[in-house]
Coordinates of N, CA and C in Angstrom, one line a residue:
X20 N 109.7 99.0 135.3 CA 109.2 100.4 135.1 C 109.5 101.2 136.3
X21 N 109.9 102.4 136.1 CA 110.3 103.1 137.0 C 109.4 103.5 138.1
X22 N 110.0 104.5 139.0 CA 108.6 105.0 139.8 C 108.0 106.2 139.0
X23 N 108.9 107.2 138.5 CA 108.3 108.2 137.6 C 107.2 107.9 136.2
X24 N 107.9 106.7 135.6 CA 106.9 106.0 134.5 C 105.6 105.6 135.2
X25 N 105.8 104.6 136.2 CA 104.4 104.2 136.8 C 103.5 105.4 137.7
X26 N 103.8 106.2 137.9 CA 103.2 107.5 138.5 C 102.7 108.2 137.0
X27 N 103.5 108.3 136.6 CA 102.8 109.1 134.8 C 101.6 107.9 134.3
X28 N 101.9 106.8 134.1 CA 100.6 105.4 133.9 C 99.8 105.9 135.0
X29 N 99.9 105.9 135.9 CA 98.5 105.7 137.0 C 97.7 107.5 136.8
X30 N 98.6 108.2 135.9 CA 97.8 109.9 136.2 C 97.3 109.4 134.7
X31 N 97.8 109.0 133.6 CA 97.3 108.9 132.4 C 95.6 107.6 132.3
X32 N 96.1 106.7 132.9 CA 95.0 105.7 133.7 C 93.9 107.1 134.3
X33 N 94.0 107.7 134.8 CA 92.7 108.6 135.5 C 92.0 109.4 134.6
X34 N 93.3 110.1 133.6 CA 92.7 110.9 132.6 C 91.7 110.3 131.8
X35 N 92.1 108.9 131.5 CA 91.5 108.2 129.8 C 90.0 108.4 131.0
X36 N 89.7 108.2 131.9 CA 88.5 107.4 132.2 C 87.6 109.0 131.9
X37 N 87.9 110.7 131.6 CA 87.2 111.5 131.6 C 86.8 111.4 129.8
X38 N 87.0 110.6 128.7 CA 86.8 110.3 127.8 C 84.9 110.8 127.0
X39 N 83.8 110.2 128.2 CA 82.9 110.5 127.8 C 82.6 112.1 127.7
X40 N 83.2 112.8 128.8 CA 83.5 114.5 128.6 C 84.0 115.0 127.4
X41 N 85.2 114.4 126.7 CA 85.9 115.1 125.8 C 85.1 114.3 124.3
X42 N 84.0 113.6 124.6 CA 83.3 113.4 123.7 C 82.5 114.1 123.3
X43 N 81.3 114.2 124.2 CA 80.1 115.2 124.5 C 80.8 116.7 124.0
X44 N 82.2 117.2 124.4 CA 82.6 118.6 124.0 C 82.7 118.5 122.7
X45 N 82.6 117.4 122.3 CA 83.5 117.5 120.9 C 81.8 117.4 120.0
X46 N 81.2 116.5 120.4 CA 79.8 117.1 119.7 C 79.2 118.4 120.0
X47 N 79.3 118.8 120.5 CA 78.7 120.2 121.0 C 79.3 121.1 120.3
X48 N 81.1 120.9 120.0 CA 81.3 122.2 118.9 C 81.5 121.8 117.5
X49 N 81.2 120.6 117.3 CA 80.6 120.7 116.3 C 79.2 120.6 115.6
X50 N 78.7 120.7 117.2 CA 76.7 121.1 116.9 C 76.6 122.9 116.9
X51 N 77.7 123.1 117.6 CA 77.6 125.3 117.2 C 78.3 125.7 115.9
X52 N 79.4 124.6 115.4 CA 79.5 125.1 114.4 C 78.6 125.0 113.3
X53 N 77.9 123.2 113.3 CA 76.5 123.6 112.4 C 75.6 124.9 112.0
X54 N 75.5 125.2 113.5 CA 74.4 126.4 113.1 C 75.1 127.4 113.0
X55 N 76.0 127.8 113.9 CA 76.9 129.4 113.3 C 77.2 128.9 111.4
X56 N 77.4 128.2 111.2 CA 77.4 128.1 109.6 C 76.1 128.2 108.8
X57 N 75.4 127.9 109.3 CA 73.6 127.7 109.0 C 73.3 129.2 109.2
X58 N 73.9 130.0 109.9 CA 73.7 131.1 110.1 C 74.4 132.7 109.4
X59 N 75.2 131.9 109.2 CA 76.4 132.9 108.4 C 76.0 132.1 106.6
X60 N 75.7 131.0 106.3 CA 74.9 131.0 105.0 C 73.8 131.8 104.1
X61 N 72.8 132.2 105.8 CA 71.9 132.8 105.5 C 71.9 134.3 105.2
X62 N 73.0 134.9 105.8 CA 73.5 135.7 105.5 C 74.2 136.2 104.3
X63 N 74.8 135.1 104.2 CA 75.2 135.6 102.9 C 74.4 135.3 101.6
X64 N 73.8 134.5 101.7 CA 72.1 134.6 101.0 C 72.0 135.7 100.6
X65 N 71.3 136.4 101.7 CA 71.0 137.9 101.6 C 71.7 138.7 100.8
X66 N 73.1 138.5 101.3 CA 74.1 139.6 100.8 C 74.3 139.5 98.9
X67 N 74.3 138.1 98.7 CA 74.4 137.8 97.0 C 73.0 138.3 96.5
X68 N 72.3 138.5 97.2 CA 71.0 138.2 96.3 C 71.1 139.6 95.8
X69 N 71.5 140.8 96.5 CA 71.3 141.8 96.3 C 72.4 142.0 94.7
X70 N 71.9 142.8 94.0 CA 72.2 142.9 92.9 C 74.1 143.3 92.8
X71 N 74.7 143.0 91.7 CA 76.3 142.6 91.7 C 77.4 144.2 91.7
X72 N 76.3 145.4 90.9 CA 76.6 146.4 91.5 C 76.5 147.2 92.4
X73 N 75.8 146.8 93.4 CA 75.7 147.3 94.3 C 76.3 146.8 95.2
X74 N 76.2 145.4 95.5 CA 77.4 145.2 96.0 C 79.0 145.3 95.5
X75 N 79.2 145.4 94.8 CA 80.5 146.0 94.3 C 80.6 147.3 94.7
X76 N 79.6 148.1 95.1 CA 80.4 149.4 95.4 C 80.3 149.9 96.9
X77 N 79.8 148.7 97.4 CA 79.3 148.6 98.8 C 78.6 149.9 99.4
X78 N 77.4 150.3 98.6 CA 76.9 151.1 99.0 C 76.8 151.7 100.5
X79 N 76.2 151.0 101.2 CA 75.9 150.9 103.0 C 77.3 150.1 103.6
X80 N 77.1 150.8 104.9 CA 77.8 150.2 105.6 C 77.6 149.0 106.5
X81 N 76.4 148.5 106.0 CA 75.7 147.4 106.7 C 76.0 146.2 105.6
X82 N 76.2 146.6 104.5 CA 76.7 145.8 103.4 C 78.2 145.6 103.7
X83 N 78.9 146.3 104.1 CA 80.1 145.9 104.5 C 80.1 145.4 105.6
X84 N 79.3 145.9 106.4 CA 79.5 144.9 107.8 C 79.4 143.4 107.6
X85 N 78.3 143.0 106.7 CA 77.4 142.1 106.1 C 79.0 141.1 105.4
X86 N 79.4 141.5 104.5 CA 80.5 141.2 103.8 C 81.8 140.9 104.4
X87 N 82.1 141.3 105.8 CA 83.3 141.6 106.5 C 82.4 140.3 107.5
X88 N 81.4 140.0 108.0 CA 80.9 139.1 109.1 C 81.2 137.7 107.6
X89 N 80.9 137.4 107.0 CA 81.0 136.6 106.1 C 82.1 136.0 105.7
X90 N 83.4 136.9 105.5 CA 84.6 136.1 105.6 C 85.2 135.8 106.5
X91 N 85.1 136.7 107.8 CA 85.8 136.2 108.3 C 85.4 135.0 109.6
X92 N 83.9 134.7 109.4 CA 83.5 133.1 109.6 C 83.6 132.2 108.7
X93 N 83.5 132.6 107.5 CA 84.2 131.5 106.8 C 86.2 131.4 107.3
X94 N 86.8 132.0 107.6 CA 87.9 132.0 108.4 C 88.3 131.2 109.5
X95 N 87.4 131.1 110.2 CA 87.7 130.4 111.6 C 86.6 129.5 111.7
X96 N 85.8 129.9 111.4 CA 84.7 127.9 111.3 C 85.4 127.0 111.6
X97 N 86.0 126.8 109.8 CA 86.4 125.7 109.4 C 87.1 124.8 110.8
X98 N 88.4 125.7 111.3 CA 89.1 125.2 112.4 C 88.4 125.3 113.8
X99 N 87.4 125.7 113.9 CA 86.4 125.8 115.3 C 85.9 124.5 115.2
X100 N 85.3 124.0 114.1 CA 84.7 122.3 113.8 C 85.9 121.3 113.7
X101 N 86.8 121.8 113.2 CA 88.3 120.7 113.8 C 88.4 120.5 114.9
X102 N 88.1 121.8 115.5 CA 88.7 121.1 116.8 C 87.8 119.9 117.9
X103 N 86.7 120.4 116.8 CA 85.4 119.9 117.6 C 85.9 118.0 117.6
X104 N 86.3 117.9 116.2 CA 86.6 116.3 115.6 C 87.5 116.0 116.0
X105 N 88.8 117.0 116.6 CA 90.1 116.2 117.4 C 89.4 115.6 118.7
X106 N 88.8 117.1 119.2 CA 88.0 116.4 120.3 C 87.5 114.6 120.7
X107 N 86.2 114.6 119.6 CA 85.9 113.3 119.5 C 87.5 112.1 119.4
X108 N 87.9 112.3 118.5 CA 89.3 111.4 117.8 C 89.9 111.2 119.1
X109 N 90.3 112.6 120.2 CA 91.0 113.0 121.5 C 89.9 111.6 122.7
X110 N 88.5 111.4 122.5 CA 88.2 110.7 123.0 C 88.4 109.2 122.8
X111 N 88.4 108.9 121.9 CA 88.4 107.7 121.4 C 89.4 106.6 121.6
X112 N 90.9 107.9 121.3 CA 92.0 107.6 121.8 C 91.8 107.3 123.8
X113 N 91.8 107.7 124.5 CA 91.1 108.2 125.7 C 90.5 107.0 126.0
X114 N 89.3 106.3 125.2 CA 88.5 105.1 125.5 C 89.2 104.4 125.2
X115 N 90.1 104.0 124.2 CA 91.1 103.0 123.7 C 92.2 102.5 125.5
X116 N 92.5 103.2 125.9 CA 93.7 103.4 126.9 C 92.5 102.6 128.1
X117 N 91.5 102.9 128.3 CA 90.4 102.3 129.3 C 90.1 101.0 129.1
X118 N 90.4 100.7 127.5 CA 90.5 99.1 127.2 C 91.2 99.1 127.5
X119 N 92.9 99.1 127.1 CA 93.9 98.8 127.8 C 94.1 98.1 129.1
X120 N 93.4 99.5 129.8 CA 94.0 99.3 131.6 C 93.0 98.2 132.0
X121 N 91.6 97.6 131.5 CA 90.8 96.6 131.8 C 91.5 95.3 131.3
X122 N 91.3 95.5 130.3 CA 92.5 94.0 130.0 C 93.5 93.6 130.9
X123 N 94.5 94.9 131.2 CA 95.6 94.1 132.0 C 95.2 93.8 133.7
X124 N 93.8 94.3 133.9 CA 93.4 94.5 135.4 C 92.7 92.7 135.4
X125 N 92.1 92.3 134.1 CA 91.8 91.1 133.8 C 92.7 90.0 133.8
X126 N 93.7 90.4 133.3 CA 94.6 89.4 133.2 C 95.4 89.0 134.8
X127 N 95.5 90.6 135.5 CA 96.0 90.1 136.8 C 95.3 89.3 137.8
X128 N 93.9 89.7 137.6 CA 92.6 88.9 138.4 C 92.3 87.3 137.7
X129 N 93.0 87.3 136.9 CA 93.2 85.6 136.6 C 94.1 85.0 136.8
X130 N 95.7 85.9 136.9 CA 96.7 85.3 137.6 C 96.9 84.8 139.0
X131 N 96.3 86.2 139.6 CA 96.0 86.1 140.8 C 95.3 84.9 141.8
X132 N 95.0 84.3 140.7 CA 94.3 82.9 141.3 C 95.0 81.7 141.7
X133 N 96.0 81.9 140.8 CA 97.6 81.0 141.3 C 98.0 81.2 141.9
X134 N 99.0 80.0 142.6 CA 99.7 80.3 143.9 C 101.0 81.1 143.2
X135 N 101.8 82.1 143.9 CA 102.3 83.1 143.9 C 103.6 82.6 143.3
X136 N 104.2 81.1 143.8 CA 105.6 80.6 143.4 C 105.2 80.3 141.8
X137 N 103.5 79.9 141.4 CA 104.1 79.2 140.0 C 103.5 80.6 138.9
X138 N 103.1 81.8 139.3 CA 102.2 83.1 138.4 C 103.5 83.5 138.2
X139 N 103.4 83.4 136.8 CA 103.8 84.1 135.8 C 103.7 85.6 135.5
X140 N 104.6 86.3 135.3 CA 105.0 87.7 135.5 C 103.7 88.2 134.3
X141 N 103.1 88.8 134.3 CA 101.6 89.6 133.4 C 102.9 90.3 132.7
X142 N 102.7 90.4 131.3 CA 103.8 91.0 130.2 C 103.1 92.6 130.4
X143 N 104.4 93.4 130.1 CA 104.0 95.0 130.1 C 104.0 95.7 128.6
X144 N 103.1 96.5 128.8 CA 102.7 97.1 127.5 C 104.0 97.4 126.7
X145 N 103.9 97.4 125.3 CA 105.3 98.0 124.4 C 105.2 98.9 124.3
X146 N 106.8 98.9 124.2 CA 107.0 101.0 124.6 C 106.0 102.0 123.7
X147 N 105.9 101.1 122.6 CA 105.0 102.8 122.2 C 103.7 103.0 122.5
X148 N 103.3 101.9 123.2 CA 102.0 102.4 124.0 C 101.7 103.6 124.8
X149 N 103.3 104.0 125.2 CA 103.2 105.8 126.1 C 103.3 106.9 124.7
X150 N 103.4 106.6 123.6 CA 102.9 107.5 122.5 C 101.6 108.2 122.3
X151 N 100.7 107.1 122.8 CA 99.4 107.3 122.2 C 98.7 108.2 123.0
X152 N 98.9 108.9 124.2 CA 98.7 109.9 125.0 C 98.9 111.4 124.2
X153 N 100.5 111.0 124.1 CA 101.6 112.1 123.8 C 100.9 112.8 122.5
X154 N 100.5 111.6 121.8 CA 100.2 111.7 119.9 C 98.7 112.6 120.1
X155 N 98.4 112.3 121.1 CA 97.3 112.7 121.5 C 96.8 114.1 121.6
X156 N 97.9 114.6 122.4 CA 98.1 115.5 123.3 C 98.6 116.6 122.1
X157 N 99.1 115.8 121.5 CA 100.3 117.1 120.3 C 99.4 117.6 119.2
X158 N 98.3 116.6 118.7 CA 97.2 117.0 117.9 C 96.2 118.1 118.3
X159 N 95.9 117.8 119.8 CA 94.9 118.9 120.5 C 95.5 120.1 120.4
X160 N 97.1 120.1 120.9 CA 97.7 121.7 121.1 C 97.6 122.5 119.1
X161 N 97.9 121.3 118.5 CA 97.7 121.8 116.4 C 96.2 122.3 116.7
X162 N 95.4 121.4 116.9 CA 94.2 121.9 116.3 C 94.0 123.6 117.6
X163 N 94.2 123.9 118.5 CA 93.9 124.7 119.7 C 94.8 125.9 118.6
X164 N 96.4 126.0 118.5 CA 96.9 126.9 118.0 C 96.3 127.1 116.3
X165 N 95.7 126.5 115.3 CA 95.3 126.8 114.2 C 94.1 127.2 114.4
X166 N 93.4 127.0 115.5 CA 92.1 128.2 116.0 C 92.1 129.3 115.9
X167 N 93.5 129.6 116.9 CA 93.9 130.8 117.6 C 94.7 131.9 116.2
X168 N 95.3 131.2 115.1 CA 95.4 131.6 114.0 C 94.5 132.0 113.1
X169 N 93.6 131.1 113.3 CA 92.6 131.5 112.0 C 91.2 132.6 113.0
X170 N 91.9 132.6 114.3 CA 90.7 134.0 114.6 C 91.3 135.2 114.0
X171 N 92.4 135.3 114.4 CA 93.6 136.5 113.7 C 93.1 137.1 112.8
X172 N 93.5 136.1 111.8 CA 92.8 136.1 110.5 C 91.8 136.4 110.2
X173 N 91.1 135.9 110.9 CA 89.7 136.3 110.6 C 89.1 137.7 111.1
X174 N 89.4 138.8 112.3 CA 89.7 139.6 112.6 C 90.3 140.8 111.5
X175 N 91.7 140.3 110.8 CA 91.8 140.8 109.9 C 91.1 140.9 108.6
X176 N 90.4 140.2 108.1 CA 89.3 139.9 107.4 C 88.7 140.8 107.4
X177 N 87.6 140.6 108.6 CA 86.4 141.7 108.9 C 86.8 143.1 108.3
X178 N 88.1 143.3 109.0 CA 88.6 144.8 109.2 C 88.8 145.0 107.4
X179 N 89.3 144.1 106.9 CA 89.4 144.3 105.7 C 88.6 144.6 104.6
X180 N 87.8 143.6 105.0 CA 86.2 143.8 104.1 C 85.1 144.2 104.3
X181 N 85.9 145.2 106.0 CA 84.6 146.2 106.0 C 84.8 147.9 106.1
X182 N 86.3 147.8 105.4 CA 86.8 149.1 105.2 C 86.2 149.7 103.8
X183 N 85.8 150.6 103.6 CA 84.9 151.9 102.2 C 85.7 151.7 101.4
X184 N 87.3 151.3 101.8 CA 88.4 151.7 100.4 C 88.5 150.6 100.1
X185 N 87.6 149.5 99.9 CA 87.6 147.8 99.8 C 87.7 148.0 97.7
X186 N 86.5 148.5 97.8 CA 86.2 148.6 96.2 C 87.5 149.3 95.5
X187 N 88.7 150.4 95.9 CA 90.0 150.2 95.4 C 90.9 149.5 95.7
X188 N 91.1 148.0 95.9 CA 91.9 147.4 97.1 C 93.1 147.2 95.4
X189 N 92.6 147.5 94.6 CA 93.6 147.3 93.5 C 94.8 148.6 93.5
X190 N 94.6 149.5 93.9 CA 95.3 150.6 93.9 C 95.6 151.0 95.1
X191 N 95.4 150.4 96.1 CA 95.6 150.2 97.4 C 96.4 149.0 98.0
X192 N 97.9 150.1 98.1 CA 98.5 149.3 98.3 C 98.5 148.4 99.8
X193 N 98.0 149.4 100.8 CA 97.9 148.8 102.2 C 96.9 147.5 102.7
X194 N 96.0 147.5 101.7 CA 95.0 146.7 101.5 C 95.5 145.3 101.0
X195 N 95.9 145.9 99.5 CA 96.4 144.6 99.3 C 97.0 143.3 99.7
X196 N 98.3 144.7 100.6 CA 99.3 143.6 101.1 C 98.2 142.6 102.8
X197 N 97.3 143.3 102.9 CA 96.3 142.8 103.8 C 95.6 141.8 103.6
X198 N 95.4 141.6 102.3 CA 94.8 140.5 101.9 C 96.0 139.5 100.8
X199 N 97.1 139.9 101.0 CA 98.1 138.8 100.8 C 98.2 138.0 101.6
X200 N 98.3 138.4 103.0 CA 98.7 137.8 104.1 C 98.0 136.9 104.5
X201 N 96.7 137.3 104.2 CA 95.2 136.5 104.8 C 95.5 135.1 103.7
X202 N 95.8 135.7 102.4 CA 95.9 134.3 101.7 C 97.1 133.3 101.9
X203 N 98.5 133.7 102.5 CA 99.3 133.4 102.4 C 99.2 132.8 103.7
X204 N 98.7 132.9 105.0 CA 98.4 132.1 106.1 C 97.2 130.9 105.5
X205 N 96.5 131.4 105.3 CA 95.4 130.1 104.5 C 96.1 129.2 104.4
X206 N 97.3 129.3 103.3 CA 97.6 128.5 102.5 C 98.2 127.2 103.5
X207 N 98.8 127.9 104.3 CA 99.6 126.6 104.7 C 99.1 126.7 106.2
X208 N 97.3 126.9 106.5 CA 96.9 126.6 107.6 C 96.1 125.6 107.5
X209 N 95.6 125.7 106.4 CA 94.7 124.3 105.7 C 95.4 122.9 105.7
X210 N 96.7 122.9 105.7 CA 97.1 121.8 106.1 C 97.6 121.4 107.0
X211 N 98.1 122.3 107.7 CA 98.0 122.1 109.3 C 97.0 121.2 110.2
X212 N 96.0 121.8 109.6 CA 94.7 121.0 110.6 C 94.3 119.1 110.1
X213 N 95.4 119.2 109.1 CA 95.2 117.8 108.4 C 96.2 116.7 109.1
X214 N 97.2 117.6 109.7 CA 98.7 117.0 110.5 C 97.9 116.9 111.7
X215 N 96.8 117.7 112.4 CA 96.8 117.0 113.7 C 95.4 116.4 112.8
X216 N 94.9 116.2 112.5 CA 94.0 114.6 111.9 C 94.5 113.6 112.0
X217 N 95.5 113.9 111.3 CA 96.8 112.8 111.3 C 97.0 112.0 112.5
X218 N 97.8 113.0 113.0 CA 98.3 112.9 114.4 C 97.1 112.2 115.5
X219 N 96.2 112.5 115.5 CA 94.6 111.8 116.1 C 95.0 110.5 115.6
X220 N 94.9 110.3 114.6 CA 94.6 108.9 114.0 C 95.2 108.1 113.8
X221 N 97.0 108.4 114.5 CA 98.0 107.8 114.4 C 98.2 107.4 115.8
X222 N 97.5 108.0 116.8 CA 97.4 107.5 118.2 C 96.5 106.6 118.4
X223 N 95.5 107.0 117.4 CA 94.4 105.6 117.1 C 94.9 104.5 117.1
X224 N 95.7 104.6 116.1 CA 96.2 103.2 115.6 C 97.4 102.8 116.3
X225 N 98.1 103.5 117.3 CA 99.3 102.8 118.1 C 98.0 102.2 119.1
X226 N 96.8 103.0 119.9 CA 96.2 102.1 120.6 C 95.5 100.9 120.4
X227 N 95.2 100.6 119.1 CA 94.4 99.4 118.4 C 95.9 98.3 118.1
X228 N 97.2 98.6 118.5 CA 98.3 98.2 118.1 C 98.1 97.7 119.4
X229 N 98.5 98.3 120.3 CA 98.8 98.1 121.8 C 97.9 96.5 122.3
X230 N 96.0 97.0 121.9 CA 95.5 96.2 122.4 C 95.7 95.0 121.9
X231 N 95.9 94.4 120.3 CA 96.4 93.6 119.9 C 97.6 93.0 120.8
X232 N 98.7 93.5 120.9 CA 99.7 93.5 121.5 C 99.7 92.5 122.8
X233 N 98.7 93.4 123.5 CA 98.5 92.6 125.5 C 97.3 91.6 124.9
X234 N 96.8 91.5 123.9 CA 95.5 90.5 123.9 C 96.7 89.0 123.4
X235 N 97.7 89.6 122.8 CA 98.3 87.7 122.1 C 99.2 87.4 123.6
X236 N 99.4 88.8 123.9 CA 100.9 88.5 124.9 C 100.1 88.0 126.5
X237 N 99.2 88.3 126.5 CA 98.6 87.6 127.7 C 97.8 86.3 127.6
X238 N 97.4 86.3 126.5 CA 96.7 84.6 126.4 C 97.9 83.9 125.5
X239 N 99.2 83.9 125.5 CA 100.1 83.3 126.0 C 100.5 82.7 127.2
X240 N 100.7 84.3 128.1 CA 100.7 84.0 129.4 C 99.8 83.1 130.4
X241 N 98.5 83.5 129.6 CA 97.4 82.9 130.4 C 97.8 81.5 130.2
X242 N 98.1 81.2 129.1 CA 98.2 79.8 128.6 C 99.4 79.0 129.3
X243 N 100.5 79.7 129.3 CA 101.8 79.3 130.2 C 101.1 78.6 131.9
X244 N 100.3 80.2 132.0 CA 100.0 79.5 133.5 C 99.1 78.2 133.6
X245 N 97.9 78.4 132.7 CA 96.9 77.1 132.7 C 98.2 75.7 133.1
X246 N 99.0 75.6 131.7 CA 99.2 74.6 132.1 C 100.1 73.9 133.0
X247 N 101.0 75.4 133.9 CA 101.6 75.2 135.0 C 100.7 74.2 136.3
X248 N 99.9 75.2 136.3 CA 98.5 74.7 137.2 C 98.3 73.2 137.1
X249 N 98.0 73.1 135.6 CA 97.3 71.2 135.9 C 98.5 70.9 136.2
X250 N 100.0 70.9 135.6 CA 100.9 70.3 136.2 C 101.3 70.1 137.3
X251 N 100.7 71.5 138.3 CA 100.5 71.0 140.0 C 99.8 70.3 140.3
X252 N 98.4 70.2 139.5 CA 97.4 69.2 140.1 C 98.0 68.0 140.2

């Protein structure tokens, strides 16, 4: 392994160990997205209850405010609580890499008990064990930029559905094409945030790969050395 590869392992080694942080963040937003949803429900409680003409013609402008606050949290939620779950996923991966680096710290502290001419070289991780950072890392930046998208959006939203010329958005052209856009980002943001799910859960499983991996390839090794040993005895 190079010097640059083992310098990138020893800074990635430091990172995995901040794991219980990027847990705790990851419950916490998706403990505010609970209630900002619990809260914008209640809202719009309100707003349906009120009779179907009247809201259709949005009498008040607190009806629109009301109406424009409503979509455009349903907008960005969704992906505010994604990101909350890459988070967790972002941890897990994180604790995965902590097993790793214990195992192979184990395996050296039992090599290390042999004398030096008959220890056996500790096998090194398979290459795609440097994926599971990377996989990591590429999911966090999906779910951060489809945030930063669906605030946009949502922004646009408000403005939209809390403009007086809402009730002609049919004969309004400027409007319309306003709320084309809104739908036509949806469309293919909704799966976006499923690619970095993905992506989380594909780092998952190169790390549950990995540990399989150093768990057969060192109690081999361990085994090679045992029986070097009695053969010195």
């Amino acid at each position: 392994m190079s010097a640059n590869a083992n310098a990138m392992d020893r800074m990635l080694s430091k990172m995995s160990k901040m794991y219980p942080m990027m847990i705790v963040m990851g419950l916490m937003i998706v403990a505010i997205s609970f209630i900002i949803g619990f809260v914008n429900s209640q809202l719009a409680a309100d707003y349906f209850s009120i009779d179907k003409t009247t809201r259709d013609t949005l009498a008040s402008s607190n009806l629109r405010d009301d109406r424009g606050s409503i979509e455009s949290v349903g907008l960005w939620l969704p992906y505010f609580k994604f990101l909350g779950l890459g988070l967790l996923l972002g941890g897990i991966v994180m604790a995965l890499r902590v097993i790793i680096d214990n195992l192979r710290d184990v395996g050296e502290e039992v090599l290390s008990n042999l004398d030096e001419a008959k220890r056996p070289k500790l096998p090194t991780p398979p290459w795609y064990a440097l994926l599971m950072p990377m996989l990591m890392m590429v999911g966090e930046i999906i779910f951060i930029v489809a945030l930063i998208i669906a605030l946009g959006l949502a922004s646009n939203a408000r403005t939209l559905f809390g403009d007086n010329q809402i009730i002609d958005i049919d004969t309004n052209a400027g409007l319309t094409s306003d709320l084309s856009d809104i739908k036509t980002v949806s469309a293919w943001l909704v799966p976006l945030k499923f690619l970095a799910i993905a992506t989380e859960f594909l780092a998952i499983a190169i790390g549950l790969a990995t540990i399989i991996y150093i768990l057969s390839a060192q109690t081999k090794t361990l085994d090679k050395a045992f029986k070097v040993a009695e053969g010195g005895n």
